[in-house]
Amino acid sequence: MYQAPRGTSDILPQQQVYFKHIADKASLAAYLYGYERIDTPVFEDFGLFSHSIGEETEIVVKEMYVFKDKGDKVLALRPEGTAPLCRAYIEHGMGSLPQPVRLYYFASAFRYERPQAGRYRQHHQFGFEAIGDADPALDVEIIDLAWQLYTSLGIDQLSLYLNSIGCKACRPGYVQALKDYYSPQLSQLCPDCQARWQRNPLRLLDCKQPACQEKAVQAPQSLDHLCVYCRGHFAEVKRHLEALGLPYTLNPRLVRGLDYYTNTVFEIQLRTSSLALGGGGRYDNLIEQLGGKPTPAVGFATGVERIIGYLKEHGIPVPPSPRPEVAIVYLGEAAKSDALKLASELRSEKVAVLLAAGGRSLKGQLRHAGSLGARYVLIVAEDEMRSGTVTLRDMSSHEQKSVPRGEIARFLSPKSQPG
Ligand code: HAM
């Protein structure tokens, strides 16, 4: 028997209500902050991701779904949404629009990770990106948006972790300081970190191995190596956060798992878990790196499954999906076409109707209608239809009355007629 691939899930109707609820809140936040929706393809050139996320990152080296198409082009399922969005920004000449361009997306993302709670091989993200301006106020706008989105979903107990990892000018000096610090103790690091020292020294700081974490505590901090510009930028970010009353904790070991970041990086975490609900930061060099003009940008993405995990764990209810309150049953096969026709007529009047299809007896159909949660049942009988009436049964009071076919909608509760 086939099963959904490991680390992926079907989104069943009872899950859809969570997705819809989160989508509603995220699109409301997008509207309130002026972000417009964009969708990009599920797959892109592999090079787009390796050049932006970083050739040496875990995501590119170990986690990408890479394949050749029939024309021998090397493609990859998107592991994240920022690089595709920057590609689209360049490709569609968005640099000539008033800046910053504010965009958001809701997208599936694919990473070959070891599946566990909150970590899947296919997950979903809402992402928000403000492209074309280096103003620290935009960093804070993005963080505020993220914070307000979580709050609007009933998620409190949040921690905001913040760091600045500098820019092209000051990062190399910091990376050298890190390498110098780790160099005499390389043999005490895990094999992955020994490789990181060579290829991606910043990632030495967020290794999860206890021995490496111990070393990271004493490691040089990027905040002590920022150039004048980056120091000023970060001071403004903190000042605006304080003005908005957004509490943050500086985390000098926060470097994020993608190489495109410059200056501000942040993650929002539940106080009770070490998994980030969402994260982001500035990526002022990425668009230029991908062939566009130098264009500063900042953004954030949140995992949808991690939000759902929180809502379920804390018993936070989400609005149920509306179900038809009216079911149509029929007396005998001869009335079936009449029942179909009546259902169709009612739907054209915006009444949502369930047809009790199948070969059940009237009693069986009524029981079925009850189990579907129908408030009203319309009983269609051939002779009644000829006289232009049907029987309307209120399933809670068990009252029945004969109503003229053209006036059914009037007898139903307004809730039965959405929109
Ligand atoms: P990221 O931190 O790699 O950042 O992913 C963003 C969020 O997606 C994470 O905080 C987490 O909630 C969720 N997520 C990531 N991987 C998984 C997984 N395997 N299973 C379940 N959820 C996951 C980015 O992707 C950046 N593009 C964010 C960004 C936007 N930076 C600037 N703009």
Short mmCIF file of C-alpha atoms and ligand atoms in Angstrom, two decimals:
data_model
loop_
_atom_site.label_atom_id
_atom_site.label_comp_id
_atom_site.label_asym_id
_atom_site.label_seq_id
_atom_site.Cartn_x
_atom_site.Cartn_y
_atom_site.Cartn_z
CA MET A 1 0.00 0.00 0.00
CA TYR A 2 1.27 3.45 -0.88
CA GLN A 3 1.68 6.01 1.87
CA ALA A 4 2.50 9.71 1.83
CA PRO A 5 6.31 10.07 1.62
CA ARG A 6 8.11 10.23 4.98
CA GLY A 7 8.05 13.71 6.46
CA THR A 8 5.03 14.81 4.39
CA SER A 9 1.34 14.80 5.31
CA ASP A 10 -2.02 14.98 3.69
CA ILE A 11 -3.88 18.06 4.81
CA LEU A 12 -7.24 16.53 5.70
CA PRO A 13 -10.42 18.59 6.12
CA GLN A 14 -9.96 18.77 9.91
CA GLN A 15 -6.47 20.27 9.30
CA GLN A 16 -7.69 22.66 6.61
CA VAL A 17 -9.51 24.76 9.21
CA TYR A 18 -6.14 25.51 10.83
CA PHE A 19 -4.52 26.41 7.52
CA LYS A 20 -7.44 28.65 6.62
CA HIS A 21 -7.42 30.36 10.00
CA ILE A 22 -3.68 31.07 9.77
CA ALA A 23 -4.03 32.16 6.13
CA ASP A 24 -6.83 34.57 7.13
CA LYS A 25 -4.72 36.11 9.90
CA ALA A 26 -1.60 36.30 7.70
CA SER A 27 -3.44 37.94 4.82
CA LEU A 28 -5.04 40.40 7.24
CA ALA A 29 -1.55 41.25 8.56
CA ALA A 30 -0.31 41.60 4.96
CA TYR A 31 -3.15 44.01 4.23
CA LEU A 32 -2.60 46.01 7.43
CA TYR A 33 1.12 46.42 6.68
CA GLY A 34 0.72 46.89 2.91
CA TYR A 35 2.25 43.63 1.61
CA GLU A 36 0.98 42.22 -1.70
CA ARG A 37 0.78 38.54 -2.54
CA ILE A 38 3.20 36.85 -4.91
CA ASP A 39 3.44 33.19 -5.92
CA THR A 40 6.55 31.67 -7.46
CA PRO A 41 7.06 28.18 -8.95
CA VAL A 42 7.52 25.16 -6.73
CA PHE A 43 10.84 24.43 -8.46
CA GLU A 44 13.63 26.70 -9.70
CA ASP A 45 17.15 26.41 -11.10
CA PHE A 46 19.27 24.64 -8.52
CA GLY A 47 21.86 27.45 -8.92
CA LEU A 48 19.41 30.06 -7.61
CA PHE A 49 19.38 28.32 -4.24
CA SER A 50 23.03 27.27 -4.05
CA HIS A 51 24.17 30.84 -4.87
CA SER A 52 21.85 32.50 -2.40
CA ILE A 53 21.44 30.13 0.57
CA GLY A 54 25.14 29.22 0.31
CA GLU A 55 27.05 26.33 -1.28
CA GLU A 56 28.27 25.16 2.13
CA THR A 57 25.04 25.39 4.09
CA GLU A 58 23.27 22.37 5.51
CA ILE A 59 20.23 23.16 3.37
CA VAL A 60 22.16 23.11 0.08
CA VAL A 61 24.60 20.32 0.91
CA LYS A 62 22.23 17.90 2.64
CA GLU A 63 18.61 18.90 2.34
CA MET A 64 17.69 19.97 -1.18
CA TYR A 65 15.52 17.92 -3.48
CA VAL A 66 17.55 18.23 -6.69
CA PHE A 67 16.63 16.62 -9.98
CA LYS A 68 17.31 16.83 -13.70
CA ASP A 69 14.37 17.40 -16.02
CA LYS A 70 14.10 15.72 -19.41
CA GLY A 71 16.11 18.56 -20.95
CA ASP A 72 18.97 17.87 -18.51
CA LYS A 73 18.37 21.11 -16.60
CA VAL A 74 19.29 20.86 -12.91
CA LEU A 75 16.31 21.99 -10.86
CA ALA A 76 15.42 21.94 -7.19
CA LEU A 77 12.20 22.00 -5.18
CA ARG A 78 12.23 25.27 -3.26
CA PRO A 79 13.61 24.88 0.27
CA GLU A 80 12.53 28.46 1.12
CA GLY A 81 10.87 31.50 -0.42
CA THR A 82 13.30 34.41 -0.28
CA ALA A 83 15.61 33.50 -3.16
CA PRO A 84 12.72 32.85 -5.60
CA LEU A 85 11.17 36.16 -4.61
CA CYS A 86 14.42 38.02 -5.30
CA ARG A 87 14.68 36.22 -8.65
CA ALA A 88 11.15 37.42 -9.46
CA TYR A 89 11.96 40.97 -8.29
CA ILE A 90 14.87 41.14 -10.76
CA GLU A 91 13.10 39.29 -13.57
CA HIS A 92 10.05 41.58 -13.49
CA GLY A 93 12.02 44.81 -13.17
CA MET A 94 10.46 45.61 -9.79
CA GLY A 95 13.44 47.86 -9.11
CA SER A 96 11.66 50.53 -11.15
CA LEU A 97 8.60 50.50 -8.85
CA PRO A 98 8.39 52.82 -5.84
CA GLN A 99 10.66 51.27 -3.18
CA PRO A 100 10.42 49.38 -0.94
CA VAL A 101 8.36 46.75 -2.72
CA ARG A 102 6.46 44.84 -0.05
CA LEU A 103 5.51 41.28 -0.95
CA TYR A 104 4.25 38.20 0.85
CA TYR A 105 3.84 34.54 -0.05
CA PHE A 106 2.27 31.36 1.20
CA ALA A 107 4.31 28.47 -0.12
CA SER A 108 5.23 24.87 0.49
CA ALA A 109 8.95 24.29 1.07
CA PHE A 110 10.97 21.09 0.84
CA ARG A 111 13.94 20.07 2.95
CA TYR A 112 15.30 16.54 3.32
CA GLU A 113 15.52 16.65 7.10
CA ARG A 114 15.13 13.94 9.71
CA PRO A 115 11.38 14.09 10.35
CA GLN A 116 10.41 14.85 13.95
CA ALA A 117 7.90 17.07 15.74
CA GLY A 118 7.95 20.47 14.03
CA ARG A 119 10.41 19.35 11.34
CA TYR A 120 9.08 17.93 8.09
CA ARG A 121 10.29 17.25 4.57
CA GLN A 122 7.44 19.30 3.16
CA HIS A 123 6.32 22.24 5.24
CA HIS A 124 4.49 25.49 4.58
CA GLN A 125 5.63 29.05 5.16
CA PHE A 126 4.14 32.49 5.18
CA GLY A 127 6.88 34.91 4.22
CA PHE A 128 7.00 38.73 4.11
CA GLU A 129 9.74 40.67 2.31
CA ALA A 130 10.36 44.43 2.03
CA ILE A 131 12.78 45.02 -0.85
CA GLY A 132 14.56 48.19 -1.88
CA ASP A 133 15.32 50.16 1.27
CA ALA A 134 17.95 49.85 4.01
CA ASP A 135 15.99 51.85 6.61
CA PRO A 136 16.17 50.12 10.04
CA ALA A 137 12.50 51.05 10.45
CA LEU A 138 11.75 48.32 7.90
CA ASP A 139 13.59 45.70 9.97
CA VAL A 140 11.35 46.69 12.84
CA GLU A 141 8.22 46.77 10.67
CA ILE A 142 8.92 43.15 9.71
CA ILE A 143 9.59 42.07 13.30
CA ASP A 144 6.47 43.90 14.48
CA LEU A 145 4.40 42.25 11.74
CA ALA A 146 5.64 38.83 12.83
CA TRP A 147 4.95 39.57 16.49
CA GLN A 148 1.45 40.91 15.79
CA LEU A 149 0.65 37.94 13.56
CA TYR A 150 1.51 35.49 16.34
CA THR A 151 -0.38 37.54 18.88
CA SER A 152 -3.45 37.68 16.63
CA LEU A 153 -3.34 33.87 16.55
CA GLY A 154 -3.46 33.73 20.34
CA ILE A 155 0.23 32.83 20.70
CA ASP A 156 1.83 34.50 23.68
CA GLN A 157 4.87 33.27 25.61
CA LEU A 158 7.03 34.54 22.76
CA SER A 159 10.72 35.40 22.85
CA LEU A 160 12.38 37.56 20.22
CA TYR A 161 16.09 36.86 19.75
CA LEU A 162 18.13 39.44 17.95
CA ASN A 163 21.64 39.81 16.59
CA SER A 164 23.58 41.70 13.91
CA ILE A 165 26.08 39.79 11.83
CA GLY A 166 27.55 42.79 10.02
CA CYS A 167 28.09 43.50 6.35
CA LYS A 168 30.60 42.92 3.54
CA ALA A 169 32.95 45.42 5.15
CA CYS A 170 33.06 44.15 8.74
CA ARG A 171 32.11 40.46 8.42
CA PRO A 172 35.51 39.25 7.10
CA GLY A 173 37.29 40.68 10.16
CA TYR A 174 34.82 38.97 12.46
CA VAL A 175 35.08 35.64 10.63
CA GLN A 176 38.87 35.81 10.98
CA ALA A 177 38.51 36.47 14.71
CA LEU A 178 36.25 33.40 14.98
CA LYS A 179 38.71 31.23 13.08
CA ASP A 180 41.57 32.42 15.27
CA TYR A 181 39.56 31.62 18.40
CA TYR A 182 38.63 28.11 17.27
CA SER A 183 41.93 27.24 15.60
CA PRO A 184 43.82 25.94 18.70
CA GLN A 185 40.81 23.84 19.83
CA LEU A 186 39.73 22.36 16.50
CA SER A 187 40.34 18.77 17.59
CA GLN A 188 37.81 19.20 20.43
CA LEU A 189 35.00 20.09 18.01
CA CYS A 190 32.60 17.66 16.34
CA PRO A 191 33.55 16.53 12.79
CA ASP A 192 30.85 18.78 11.28
CA CYS A 193 32.30 21.82 13.08
CA GLN A 194 35.81 20.94 11.96
CA ALA A 195 34.50 21.20 8.39
CA ARG A 196 32.57 24.39 9.24
CA TRP A 197 35.78 26.04 10.49
CA GLN A 198 37.09 25.76 6.93
CA ARG A 199 33.97 26.48 4.92
CA ASN A 200 31.40 28.35 7.00
CA PRO A 201 32.85 29.54 10.33
CA LEU A 202 29.71 31.49 11.40
CA ARG A 203 27.83 28.21 11.71
CA LEU A 204 30.27 27.08 14.41
CA LEU A 205 28.17 29.20 16.74
CA ASP A 206 24.89 27.33 16.42
CA CYS A 207 26.08 23.72 16.51
CA LYS A 208 23.81 21.67 18.79
CA GLN A 209 26.59 19.38 20.13
CA PRO A 210 27.18 20.13 23.85
CA ALA A 211 31.01 20.27 23.47
CA CYS A 212 30.73 22.76 20.59
CA GLN A 213 28.10 24.81 22.41
CA GLU A 214 30.45 25.15 25.34
CA LYS A 215 33.14 26.58 23.07
CA ALA A 216 30.65 28.93 21.43
CA VAL A 217 29.90 30.62 24.76
CA GLN A 218 33.40 32.14 24.90
CA ALA A 219 33.65 32.80 21.14
CA PRO A 220 34.11 36.35 19.82
CA GLN A 221 30.79 38.10 19.18
CA SER A 222 29.85 39.78 15.92
CA LEU A 223 28.42 42.78 17.81
CA ASP A 224 31.98 43.62 18.93
CA HIS A 225 33.22 43.63 15.32
CA LEU A 226 30.56 45.76 13.60
CA CYS A 227 31.67 48.67 11.41
CA VAL A 228 30.34 52.18 12.11
CA TYR A 229 27.47 51.78 9.62
CA CYS A 230 26.33 48.41 11.02
CA ARG A 231 26.65 49.60 14.60
CA GLY A 232 24.49 52.64 13.82
CA HIS A 233 21.94 50.53 11.91
CA PHE A 234 21.61 48.05 14.77
CA ALA A 235 21.30 50.82 17.34
CA GLU A 236 18.36 52.23 15.36
CA VAL A 237 16.71 48.80 15.13
CA LYS A 238 16.92 48.43 18.91
CA ARG A 239 15.70 51.97 19.48
CA HIS A 240 12.60 51.43 17.30
CA LEU A 241 11.89 48.06 18.95
CA GLU A 242 12.01 49.72 22.34
CA ALA A 243 9.72 52.51 21.11
CA LEU A 244 7.18 49.87 20.02
CA GLY A 245 7.51 48.05 23.33
CA LEU A 246 8.70 44.86 21.63
CA PRO A 247 10.87 43.00 24.14
CA TYR A 248 14.00 41.44 22.66
CA THR A 249 16.94 39.42 23.89
CA LEU A 250 20.33 39.83 22.26
CA ASN A 251 21.69 36.45 21.21
CA PRO A 252 25.28 36.74 20.00
CA ARG A 253 25.18 33.14 18.76
CA LEU A 254 22.20 33.68 16.46
CA VAL A 255 23.57 33.36 12.91
CA ARG A 256 20.70 31.59 11.04
CA GLY A 257 21.11 28.72 8.63
CA LEU A 258 21.17 30.68 5.38
CA ASP A 259 24.22 32.57 4.13
CA TYR A 260 22.49 35.56 2.56
CA TYR A 261 21.93 37.53 5.75
CA THR A 262 23.63 40.84 6.56
CA ASN A 263 23.13 43.10 9.60
CA THR A 264 19.95 42.27 11.52
CA VAL A 265 19.01 38.64 12.09
CA PHE A 266 16.20 37.51 14.38
CA GLU A 267 14.15 34.53 15.45
CA ILE A 268 10.88 34.32 17.32
CA GLN A 269 10.63 31.34 19.60
CA LEU A 270 8.18 29.97 22.10
CA ARG A 271 9.57 30.29 25.59
CA THR A 272 8.78 26.62 26.10
CA SER A 273 10.56 25.27 23.00
CA SER A 274 13.91 25.59 21.28
CA LEU A 275 12.31 25.41 17.82
CA ALA A 276 11.83 28.76 16.12
CA LEU A 277 8.30 29.61 15.06
CA GLY A 278 9.75 32.02 12.53
CA GLY A 279 12.87 33.89 11.60
CA GLY A 280 14.41 36.33 9.21
CA GLY A 281 16.61 39.33 8.81
CA ARG A 282 18.32 41.62 6.32
CA TYR A 283 19.86 40.40 3.08
CA ASP A 284 21.28 43.56 1.54
CA ASN A 285 23.60 41.80 -0.94
CA LEU A 286 21.37 39.04 -2.24
CA ILE A 287 19.73 40.79 -5.17
CA GLU A 288 23.08 42.02 -6.46
CA GLN A 289 24.53 38.55 -5.95
CA LEU A 290 21.75 37.17 -8.15
CA GLY A 291 22.53 39.63 -10.95
CA GLY A 292 20.37 42.62 -10.00
CA LYS A 293 21.36 46.13 -8.98
CA PRO A 294 22.54 46.58 -5.38
CA THR A 295 19.23 46.47 -3.48
CA PRO A 296 18.87 46.22 0.30
CA ALA A 297 16.06 44.04 1.65
CA VAL A 298 14.66 42.54 4.82
CA GLY A 299 12.17 39.76 5.46
CA PHE A 300 10.79 37.04 7.64
CA ALA A 301 9.07 33.67 7.26
CA THR A 302 7.03 31.60 9.68
CA GLY A 303 6.35 27.89 9.55
CA VAL A 304 2.64 27.08 9.41
CA GLU A 305 2.90 23.57 10.88
CA ARG A 306 4.73 24.92 13.93
CA ILE A 307 1.90 27.41 14.54
CA ILE A 308 -0.66 24.62 14.17
CA GLY A 309 1.33 22.53 16.66
CA TYR A 310 1.08 25.35 19.19
CA LEU A 311 -2.65 25.97 18.63
CA LYS A 312 -3.42 22.28 19.10
CA GLU A 313 -1.18 21.82 22.11
CA HIS A 314 -2.80 24.79 23.85
CA GLY A 315 -6.33 23.89 22.80
CA ILE A 316 -6.80 27.20 21.01
CA PRO A 317 -9.97 26.79 18.94
CA VAL A 318 -10.16 27.85 15.31
CA PRO A 319 -13.38 28.70 13.46
CA PRO A 320 -14.99 25.56 12.01
CA SER A 321 -15.56 25.37 8.29
CA PRO A 322 -19.16 26.24 7.39
CA ARG A 323 -21.20 23.15 6.48
CA PRO A 324 -24.52 23.02 4.65
CA GLU A 325 -27.37 23.06 7.14
CA VAL A 326 -29.84 21.69 4.64
CA ALA A 327 -29.98 18.14 3.36
CA ILE A 328 -32.32 16.83 0.70
CA VAL A 329 -33.73 13.33 0.94
CA TYR A 330 -36.16 11.73 -1.46
CA LEU A 331 -38.99 9.25 -1.27
CA GLY A 332 -38.32 6.52 -3.79
CA GLU A 333 -36.08 6.41 -6.87
CA ALA A 334 -38.65 8.31 -8.95
CA ALA A 335 -38.11 11.45 -6.86
CA LYS A 336 -34.32 11.39 -7.20
CA SER A 337 -34.17 13.59 -10.30
CA ASP A 338 -36.55 16.04 -8.63
CA ALA A 339 -34.27 16.10 -5.58
CA LEU A 340 -31.21 16.82 -7.75
CA LYS A 341 -33.10 19.58 -9.53
CA LEU A 342 -34.30 21.15 -6.29
CA ALA A 343 -30.77 21.04 -4.85
CA SER A 344 -29.46 22.79 -7.92
CA GLU A 345 -32.18 25.48 -7.75
CA LEU A 346 -31.48 26.17 -4.08
CA ARG A 347 -27.74 26.44 -4.67
CA SER A 348 -28.39 29.01 -7.37
CA GLU A 349 -30.17 30.97 -4.60
CA LYS A 350 -26.99 30.57 -2.49
CA VAL A 351 -28.45 27.97 -0.14
CA ALA A 352 -25.82 25.29 0.59
CA VAL A 353 -27.39 21.87 0.19
CA LEU A 354 -26.22 18.30 0.73
CA LEU A 355 -27.87 15.61 -1.33
CA ALA A 356 -28.40 12.32 0.49
CA ALA A 357 -27.16 10.27 -2.45
CA GLY A 358 -26.98 6.48 -2.56
CA GLY A 359 -29.68 3.88 -2.26
CA ARG A 360 -30.70 4.33 1.38
CA SER A 361 -34.27 4.03 2.66
CA LEU A 362 -35.98 7.26 3.75
CA LYS A 363 -35.17 6.38 7.38
CA GLY A 364 -31.54 5.70 6.44
CA GLN A 365 -31.31 8.98 4.52
CA LEU A 366 -32.73 10.93 7.49
CA ARG A 367 -30.25 9.30 9.84
CA HIS A 368 -27.45 10.11 7.41
CA ALA A 369 -28.63 13.76 7.16
CA GLY A 370 -28.63 13.95 10.97
CA SER A 371 -25.10 12.57 11.17
CA LEU A 372 -23.91 15.21 8.70
CA GLY A 373 -25.16 17.88 11.10
CA ALA A 374 -27.96 19.12 8.85
CA ARG A 375 -30.33 21.43 10.71
CA TYR A 376 -33.09 21.06 8.11
CA VAL A 377 -34.09 18.26 5.82
CA LEU A 378 -36.19 18.68 2.73
CA ILE A 379 -38.15 15.57 1.87
CA VAL A 380 -38.88 15.34 -1.83
CA ALA A 381 -41.78 13.17 -2.87
CA GLU A 382 -43.01 12.82 -6.44
CA ASP A 383 -46.66 13.71 -5.79
CA GLU A 384 -45.77 16.69 -3.60
CA MET A 385 -43.37 18.02 -6.23
CA ARG A 386 -46.16 17.86 -8.78
CA SER A 387 -48.22 20.12 -6.54
CA GLY A 388 -45.21 22.43 -6.12
CA THR A 389 -44.45 21.72 -2.44
CA VAL A 390 -41.86 19.83 -0.37
CA THR A 391 -41.77 18.79 3.26
CA LEU A 392 -39.38 20.76 5.44
CA ARG A 393 -38.29 19.02 8.63
CA ASP A 394 -36.51 20.80 11.44
CA MET A 395 -34.12 18.15 12.76
CA SER A 396 -33.86 19.61 16.26
CA SER A 397 -37.57 20.19 16.97
CA HIS A 398 -38.72 17.35 14.65
CA GLU A 399 -41.41 19.72 13.36
CA GLN A 400 -42.48 19.19 9.76
CA LYS A 401 -44.37 21.45 7.41
CA SER A 402 -45.23 21.55 3.75
CA VAL A 403 -43.69 24.57 2.05
CA PRO A 404 -44.07 25.92 -1.48
CA ARG A 405 -41.04 25.05 -3.54
CA GLY A 406 -40.30 28.65 -4.55
CA GLU A 407 -40.30 29.87 -0.94
CA ILE A 408 -38.01 27.34 0.74
CA ALA A 409 -35.16 29.79 1.29
CA ARG A 410 -37.50 32.00 3.33
CA PHE A 411 -38.16 29.19 5.82
CA LEU A 412 -34.50 28.46 6.52
CA SER A 413 -32.44 30.22 9.18
CA PRO A 414 -30.27 33.01 7.73
CA LYS A 415 -27.18 30.99 8.71
CA SER A 416 -28.10 28.42 6.08
CA GLN A 417 -27.54 30.98 3.40
CA PRO A 418 -23.95 32.21 3.54
CA GLY A 419 -22.90 35.13 1.36
P1 HAM B 1 14.02 29.51 7.98
O1 HAM B 1 14.32 29.89 9.39
O2 HAM B 1 14.88 28.49 7.35
O3 HAM B 1 14.05 30.86 7.17
O4 HAM B 1 12.52 29.02 7.88
C1 HAM B 1 11.47 29.84 8.34
C2 HAM B 1 10.52 29.04 9.22
O5 HAM B 1 10.03 27.91 8.49
C3 HAM B 1 11.17 28.42 10.44
O6 HAM B 1 11.25 29.33 11.50
C4 HAM B 1 10.21 27.29 10.76
O7 HAM B 1 9.06 27.76 11.44
C5 HAM B 1 9.77 26.84 9.38
N1 HAM B 1 10.54 25.65 8.96
C6 HAM B 1 11.77 25.61 8.41
N2 HAM B 1 12.13 24.34 8.15
C7 HAM B 1 11.10 23.56 8.56
C8 HAM B 1 10.85 22.15 8.54
N3 HAM B 1 11.73 21.28 8.07
N4 HAM B 1 9.66 21.71 9.03
C9 HAM B 1 8.74 22.57 9.52
N5 HAM B 1 8.91 23.90 9.54
C10 HAM B 1 10.08 24.40 9.07
C11 HAM B 1 13.78 30.96 5.85
O8 HAM B 1 13.35 30.05 5.18
C12 HAM B 1 14.01 32.35 5.32
N6 HAM B 1 13.64 32.37 3.89
C13 HAM B 1 13.21 33.38 6.11
C14 HAM B 1 13.39 34.76 5.58
C15 HAM B 1 12.51 35.48 4.84
N7 HAM B 1 14.48 35.51 5.74
C16 HAM B 1 14.30 36.67 5.10
N8 HAM B 1 13.12 36.64 4.54
#
